[in-house]
Amino acid sequence: ETGVTQSPTHLIKTRGQQVTLRCSSQSGHNTVSWYQQALGQGPQFIFQYYREEENGRGNFPPRFSGLQFPNYSSELNVNALELDDSALYLCASSLKTGSGIQYFGAGTRLSVL
Amino acid sequence: GENVEQHPSTLSVQEGDSAVIKCTYSDSASNYFPWYKQELGKGPQLIIDIRSNVGEKKDQRIAVTLNKTAKHFSLHITETQPEDSAVYFCAASPGSGGSYIPTFGRGTSLIVHP
């Protein structure tokens, strides 16, 4: 186990709704990255947070937003859900001044109906 | 941005055979190349990685090679076992000081038949 925990494990929403996903980092890690993994695809980078500030962002619209808290846990918020947002959302924690190795949680499976 | 191509998409082998998965990348600034294994219902788990100052790295039955000139890298699994069955992802990332943001390939589904 990586020590990265995500909640909830599964979620069903309808189009237009908003969702918040949560991630608890591995102890001692100060960087959190979020990825979207569509069925049959590799993870796609959404954004990364370091010390509560966004440290990089992928090609996702502004309705995808995030937060990192002082204890390095993190949230991913998605507004105005679309059917194509259905995917596995993965959180990965790492140590910015370390090797850069990212440790992934098991993910949250989001279904948008 | 970085683009990572991975082949094959599916690989079926008999137990004890070797398996090879190949990836190419586009950004010459990439200097960190991790490989992840993802089992059903789980997140990706790092199995081996290589940095651009090294051409080859081995860990028991797993080895990775890197050709920076050709911009390709490969994963080699020897003496495959049924528990090796999973989806494998390669990734490439520029970065330093731990600020790695990997771009992933589309994955290879490895099936090892007993």
mmCIF file of C-alpha atoms in Angstrom:
data_model
loop_
_atom_site.group_PDB
_atom_site.id
_atom_site.type_symbol
_atom_site.label_atom_id
_atom_site.label_comp_id
_atom_site.label_asym_id
_atom_site.label_seq_id
_atom_site.Cartn_x
_atom_site.Cartn_y
_atom_site.Cartn_z
ATOM 1 C CA GLU A 1 0.000 0.000 0.000
ATOM 2 C CA THR A 2 1.168 3.518 -0.838
ATOM 3 C CA GLY A 3 -0.349 5.334 2.132
ATOM 4 C CA VAL A 4 -2.345 7.592 -0.207
ATOM 5 C CA THR A 5 -6.066 7.391 0.492
ATOM 6 C CA GLN A 6 -8.894 8.732 -1.615
ATOM 7 C CA SER A 7 -12.577 9.176 -0.879
ATOM 8 C CA PRO A 8 -15.138 8.292 -1.883
ATOM 9 C CA THR A 9 -14.273 5.153 -3.855
ATOM 10 C CA HIS A 10 -17.310 5.451 -6.120
ATOM 11 C CA LEU A 11 -19.635 8.314 -6.938
ATOM 12 C CA ILE A 12 -22.628 8.789 -9.216
ATOM 13 C CA LYS A 13 -23.690 12.276 -10.275
ATOM 14 C CA THR A 14 -25.940 13.774 -12.921
ATOM 15 C CA ARG A 15 -24.935 16.197 -15.621
ATOM 16 C CA GLY A 16 -24.631 19.787 -14.367
ATOM 17 C CA GLN A 17 -23.948 18.855 -10.768
ATOM 18 C CA GLN A 18 -20.787 19.606 -8.812
ATOM 19 C CA VAL A 19 -18.483 17.089 -7.128
ATOM 20 C CA THR A 20 -15.661 17.171 -4.572
ATOM 21 C CA LEU A 21 -13.096 14.389 -4.348
ATOM 22 C CA ARG A 22 -10.647 14.065 -1.487
ATOM 23 C CA CYS A 23 -7.099 12.810 -1.108
ATOM 24 C CA SER A 24 -4.897 12.211 1.897
ATOM 25 C CA SER A 25 -1.166 12.233 1.073
ATOM 26 C CA GLN A 26 1.450 9.787 2.208
ATOM 27 C CA SER A 27 3.028 10.941 5.445
ATOM 28 C CA GLY A 28 5.813 13.467 4.837
ATOM 29 C CA HIS A 29 4.821 14.236 1.243
ATOM 30 C CA ASN A 30 4.236 17.900 0.414
ATOM 31 C CA THR A 31 3.128 17.655 -3.225
ATOM 32 C CA VAL A 32 -0.144 16.322 -4.604
ATOM 33 C CA SER A 33 -1.011 15.701 -8.240
ATOM 34 C CA TRP A 34 -4.411 14.834 -9.676
ATOM 35 C CA TYR A 35 -5.027 12.753 -12.792
ATOM 36 C CA GLN A 36 -8.061 11.739 -14.826
ATOM 37 C CA GLN A 37 -8.004 8.215 -16.239
ATOM 38 C CA ALA A 38 -10.668 7.407 -18.824
ATOM 39 C CA LEU A 39 -11.462 3.752 -19.486
ATOM 40 C CA GLY A 40 -8.674 2.104 -21.454
ATOM 41 C CA GLN A 41 -6.407 5.161 -21.307
ATOM 42 C CA GLY A 42 -3.402 6.313 -19.359
ATOM 43 C CA PRO A 43 -3.746 8.898 -16.589
ATOM 44 C CA GLN A 44 -4.021 12.497 -17.832
ATOM 45 C CA PHE A 45 -2.490 15.217 -15.661
ATOM 46 C CA ILE A 46 -5.005 17.733 -14.265
ATOM 47 C CA PHE A 47 -2.925 19.807 -11.841
ATOM 48 C CA GLN A 48 -0.347 19.660 -9.092
ATOM 49 C CA TYR A 49 -0.251 21.438 -5.720
ATOM 50 C CA TYR A 50 2.800 22.219 -3.614
ATOM 51 C CA ARG A 51 2.488 23.945 -0.255
ATOM 52 C CA GLU A 52 -1.103 24.953 -0.939
ATOM 53 C CA GLU A 53 -0.361 26.587 -4.303
ATOM 54 C CA GLU A 54 -0.958 25.299 -7.826
ATOM 55 C CA ASN A 55 2.374 24.189 -9.248
ATOM 56 C CA GLY A 56 1.354 23.162 -12.757
ATOM 57 C CA ARG A 57 -1.793 22.514 -14.738
ATOM 58 C CA GLY A 58 -2.709 20.258 -17.628
ATOM 59 C CA ASN A 59 -5.164 20.871 -20.444
ATOM 60 C CA PHE A 60 -8.342 20.929 -18.357
ATOM 61 C CA PRO A 61 -10.978 23.708 -18.237
ATOM 62 C CA PRO A 62 -11.338 26.071 -15.239
ATOM 63 C CA ARG A 63 -14.346 24.116 -13.934
ATOM 64 C CA PHE A 64 -11.704 21.694 -12.628
ATOM 65 C CA SER A 65 -10.247 23.299 -9.527
ATOM 66 C CA GLY A 66 -8.332 22.175 -6.502
ATOM 67 C CA LEU A 67 -7.159 22.917 -3.016
ATOM 68 C CA GLN A 68 -4.322 21.756 -0.842
ATOM 69 C CA PHE A 69 -4.551 22.128 2.916
ATOM 70 C CA PRO A 70 -1.799 22.826 5.497
ATOM 71 C CA ASN A 71 -1.638 19.099 6.313
ATOM 72 C CA TYR A 72 -1.011 18.495 2.553
ATOM 73 C CA SER A 73 -4.322 16.740 1.980
ATOM 74 C CA SER A 74 -6.120 17.880 -1.140
ATOM 75 C CA GLU A 75 -9.465 18.265 -2.862
ATOM 76 C CA LEU A 76 -10.457 18.156 -6.515
ATOM 77 C CA ASN A 77 -13.630 20.048 -7.400
ATOM 78 C CA VAL A 78 -15.456 19.723 -10.688
ATOM 79 C CA ASN A 79 -18.329 22.066 -11.520
ATOM 80 C CA ALA A 80 -21.013 21.719 -14.184
ATOM 81 C CA LEU A 81 -20.352 18.005 -14.679
ATOM 82 C CA GLU A 82 -20.447 16.657 -18.222
ATOM 83 C CA LEU A 83 -20.925 13.074 -19.370
ATOM 84 C CA ASP A 84 -17.272 12.967 -20.525
ATOM 85 C CA ASP A 85 -16.125 13.643 -16.963
ATOM 86 C CA SER A 86 -16.937 10.007 -16.166
ATOM 87 C CA ALA A 87 -13.573 8.489 -15.297
ATOM 88 C CA LEU A 88 -11.271 7.255 -12.553
ATOM 89 C CA TYR A 89 -9.721 10.200 -10.717
ATOM 90 C CA LEU A 90 -6.327 9.483 -9.248
ATOM 91 C CA CYS A 91 -4.375 11.371 -6.655
ATOM 92 C CA ALA A 92 -0.616 10.968 -6.318
ATOM 93 C CA SER A 93 1.643 12.325 -3.605
ATOM 94 C CA SER A 94 5.352 13.017 -3.760
ATOM 95 C CA LEU A 95 8.124 14.934 -2.052
ATOM 96 C CA LYS A 96 9.128 17.975 -4.098
ATOM 97 C CA THR A 97 12.741 17.966 -2.961
ATOM 98 C CA GLY A 98 13.050 14.201 -3.272
ATOM 99 C CA SER A 99 13.291 11.770 -6.142
ATOM 100 C CA GLY A 100 10.032 12.918 -7.686
ATOM 101 C CA ILE A 101 8.524 9.449 -7.423
ATOM 102 C CA GLN A 102 4.762 9.687 -7.276
ATOM 103 C CA TYR A 103 2.696 7.323 -5.148
ATOM 104 C CA PHE A 104 -0.872 6.811 -6.294
ATOM 105 C CA GLY A 105 -4.059 6.190 -4.396
ATOM 106 C CA ALA A 106 -6.650 3.679 -5.599
ATOM 107 C CA GLY A 107 -8.773 6.423 -7.132
ATOM 108 C CA THR A 108 -12.371 7.599 -7.136
ATOM 109 C CA ARG A 109 -14.604 6.188 -9.865
ATOM 110 C CA LEU A 110 -16.960 8.986 -10.994
ATOM 111 C CA SER A 111 -19.970 8.216 -13.156
ATOM 112 C CA VAL A 112 -21.921 11.114 -14.656
ATOM 113 C CA LEU A 113 -25.402 10.230 -15.899
ATOM 114 C CA GLY B 1 4.112 19.291 -24.792
ATOM 115 C CA GLU B 2 5.315 15.743 -24.305
ATOM 116 C CA ASN B 3 3.763 12.892 -26.300
ATOM 117 C CA VAL B 4 4.321 9.260 -25.285
ATOM 118 C CA GLU B 5 3.470 6.364 -27.593
ATOM 119 C CA GLN B 6 3.297 2.828 -26.146
ATOM 120 C CA HIS B 7 3.181 -0.548 -27.935
ATOM 121 C CA PRO B 8 1.699 -3.072 -27.984
ATOM 122 C CA SER B 9 -1.710 -2.321 -26.494
ATOM 123 C CA THR B 10 -2.165 -6.000 -25.613
ATOM 124 C CA LEU B 11 0.476 -8.655 -24.997
ATOM 125 C CA SER B 12 -0.310 -12.299 -24.361
ATOM 126 C CA VAL B 13 2.483 -14.673 -23.248
ATOM 127 C CA GLN B 14 2.888 -18.094 -21.699
ATOM 128 C CA GLU B 15 4.162 -18.377 -18.148
ATOM 129 C CA GLY B 16 7.956 -18.369 -18.172
ATOM 130 C CA ASP B 17 8.256 -16.408 -21.404
ATOM 131 C CA SER B 18 9.684 -12.892 -21.615
ATOM 132 C CA ALA B 19 7.594 -9.795 -22.288
ATOM 133 C CA VAL B 20 8.776 -6.543 -23.846
ATOM 134 C CA ILE B 21 6.863 -3.263 -23.920
ATOM 135 C CA LYS B 22 8.175 -0.322 -25.942
ATOM 136 C CA CYS B 23 7.619 3.413 -25.624
ATOM 137 C CA THR B 24 8.723 6.488 -27.520
ATOM 138 C CA TYR B 25 8.664 10.083 -26.353
ATOM 139 C CA SER B 26 8.877 13.415 -28.149
ATOM 140 C CA ASP B 27 10.306 15.991 -25.709
ATOM 141 C CA SER B 28 14.092 15.919 -25.563
ATOM 142 C CA ALA B 29 13.855 17.716 -22.200
ATOM 143 C CA SER B 30 12.359 14.588 -20.586
ATOM 144 C CA ASN B 31 14.818 13.090 -18.142
ATOM 145 C CA TYR B 32 12.774 10.789 -15.919
ATOM 146 C CA PHE B 33 11.019 7.635 -17.158
ATOM 147 C CA PRO B 34 8.907 5.638 -14.684
ATOM 148 C CA TRP B 35 6.982 2.447 -15.363
ATOM 149 C CA TYR B 36 3.769 1.702 -13.511
ATOM 150 C CA LYS B 37 1.739 -1.475 -13.043
ATOM 151 C CA GLN B 38 -2.002 -1.117 -12.529
ATOM 152 C CA GLU B 39 -4.081 -4.026 -11.321
ATOM 153 C CA LEU B 40 -7.853 -4.073 -11.496
ATOM 154 C CA GLY B 41 -9.431 -1.715 -8.985
ATOM 155 C CA LYS B 42 -6.118 -0.237 -7.894
ATOM 156 C CA GLY B 43 -4.069 2.824 -8.655
ATOM 157 C CA PRO B 44 -0.824 2.649 -10.647
ATOM 158 C CA GLN B 45 2.138 1.321 -8.695
ATOM 159 C CA LEU B 46 5.708 2.230 -9.598
ATOM 160 C CA ILE B 47 7.700 -0.880 -10.533
ATOM 161 C CA ILE B 48 10.906 0.624 -11.899
ATOM 162 C CA ASP B 49 12.199 3.944 -13.170
ATOM 163 C CA ILE B 50 15.212 5.231 -15.060
ATOM 164 C CA ARG B 51 16.795 8.637 -15.409
ATOM 165 C CA SER B 52 18.423 10.054 -18.508
ATOM 166 C CA ASN B 53 21.975 9.653 -17.226
ATOM 167 C CA VAL B 54 21.573 5.853 -17.206
ATOM 168 C CA GLY B 55 21.114 3.513 -20.177
ATOM 169 C CA GLU B 56 19.837 0.442 -18.374
ATOM 170 C CA LYS B 57 18.506 -0.543 -14.969
ATOM 171 C CA LYS B 58 17.565 -3.940 -13.609
ATOM 172 C CA ASP B 59 15.588 -5.124 -10.610
ATOM 173 C CA GLN B 60 15.266 -8.903 -10.344
ATOM 174 C CA ARG B 61 13.048 -10.005 -13.270
ATOM 175 C CA ILE B 62 12.399 -6.476 -14.502
ATOM 176 C CA ALA B 63 14.718 -4.319 -16.581
ATOM 177 C CA VAL B 64 14.339 -1.021 -18.378
ATOM 178 C CA THR B 65 16.504 0.349 -21.197
ATOM 179 C CA LEU B 66 16.702 3.913 -22.452
ATOM 180 C CA ASN B 67 17.974 5.238 -25.784
ATOM 181 C CA LYS B 68 18.037 9.028 -25.506
ATOM 182 C CA THR B 69 19.184 9.552 -29.080
ATOM 183 C CA ALA B 70 16.255 7.630 -30.503
ATOM 184 C CA LYS B 71 13.913 8.807 -27.730
ATOM 185 C CA HIS B 72 12.687 5.372 -26.855
ATOM 186 C CA PHE B 73 12.672 3.190 -23.766
ATOM 187 C CA SER B 74 11.548 -0.347 -23.083
ATOM 188 C CA LEU B 75 10.411 -2.578 -20.235
ATOM 189 C CA HIS B 76 11.597 -6.173 -20.151
ATOM 190 C CA ILE B 77 10.029 -8.779 -17.892
ATOM 191 C CA THR B 78 11.702 -12.195 -17.796
ATOM 192 C CA GLU B 79 10.275 -15.476 -16.512
ATOM 193 C CA THR B 80 6.763 -14.081 -16.478
ATOM 194 C CA GLN B 81 4.300 -15.329 -13.877
ATOM 195 C CA PRO B 82 0.474 -15.173 -13.802
ATOM 196 C CA GLU B 83 0.654 -12.479 -11.121
ATOM 197 C CA ASP B 84 2.447 -10.244 -13.651
ATOM 198 C CA SER B 85 -0.885 -9.952 -15.482
ATOM 199 C CA ALA B 86 -1.928 -6.292 -15.295
ATOM 200 C CA VAL B 87 -1.889 -3.068 -17.302
ATOM 201 C CA TYR B 88 1.552 -1.470 -17.604
ATOM 202 C CA PHE B 89 2.094 2.222 -18.280
ATOM 203 C CA CYS B 90 5.241 3.979 -19.345
ATOM 204 C CA ALA B 91 5.677 7.684 -18.681
ATOM 205 C CA ALA B 92 8.121 10.463 -19.466
ATOM 206 C CA SER B 93 8.748 13.658 -17.569
ATOM 207 C CA PRO B 94 11.012 16.674 -17.714
ATOM 208 C CA GLY B 95 11.768 18.246 -14.387
ATOM 209 C CA SER B 96 14.200 18.715 -11.611
ATOM 210 C CA GLY B 97 14.191 19.033 -7.863
ATOM 211 C CA GLY B 98 11.247 16.671 -7.627
ATOM 212 C CA SER B 99 8.937 18.721 -9.864
ATOM 213 C CA TYR B 100 8.119 15.821 -12.123
ATOM 214 C CA ILE B 101 4.836 15.804 -14.016
ATOM 215 C CA PRO B 102 4.826 12.607 -16.099
ATOM 216 C CA THR B 103 2.999 12.152 -19.388
ATOM 217 C CA PHE B 104 1.679 8.590 -19.612
ATOM 218 C CA GLY B 105 1.365 6.203 -22.517
ATOM 219 C CA ARG B 106 -1.971 4.524 -23.210
ATOM 220 C CA GLY B 107 -1.010 1.310 -21.465
ATOM 221 C CA THR B 108 -0.269 -2.321 -22.328
ATOM 222 C CA SER B 109 -2.511 -5.078 -21.055
ATOM 223 C CA LEU B 110 -0.215 -7.998 -20.249
ATOM 224 C CA ILE B 111 -1.828 -11.410 -19.962
ATOM 225 C CA VAL B 112 0.300 -14.284 -18.675
ATOM 226 C CA HIS B 113 -1.251 -17.697 -19.293
ATOM 227 C CA PRO B 114 -0.408 -20.452 -16.767
#
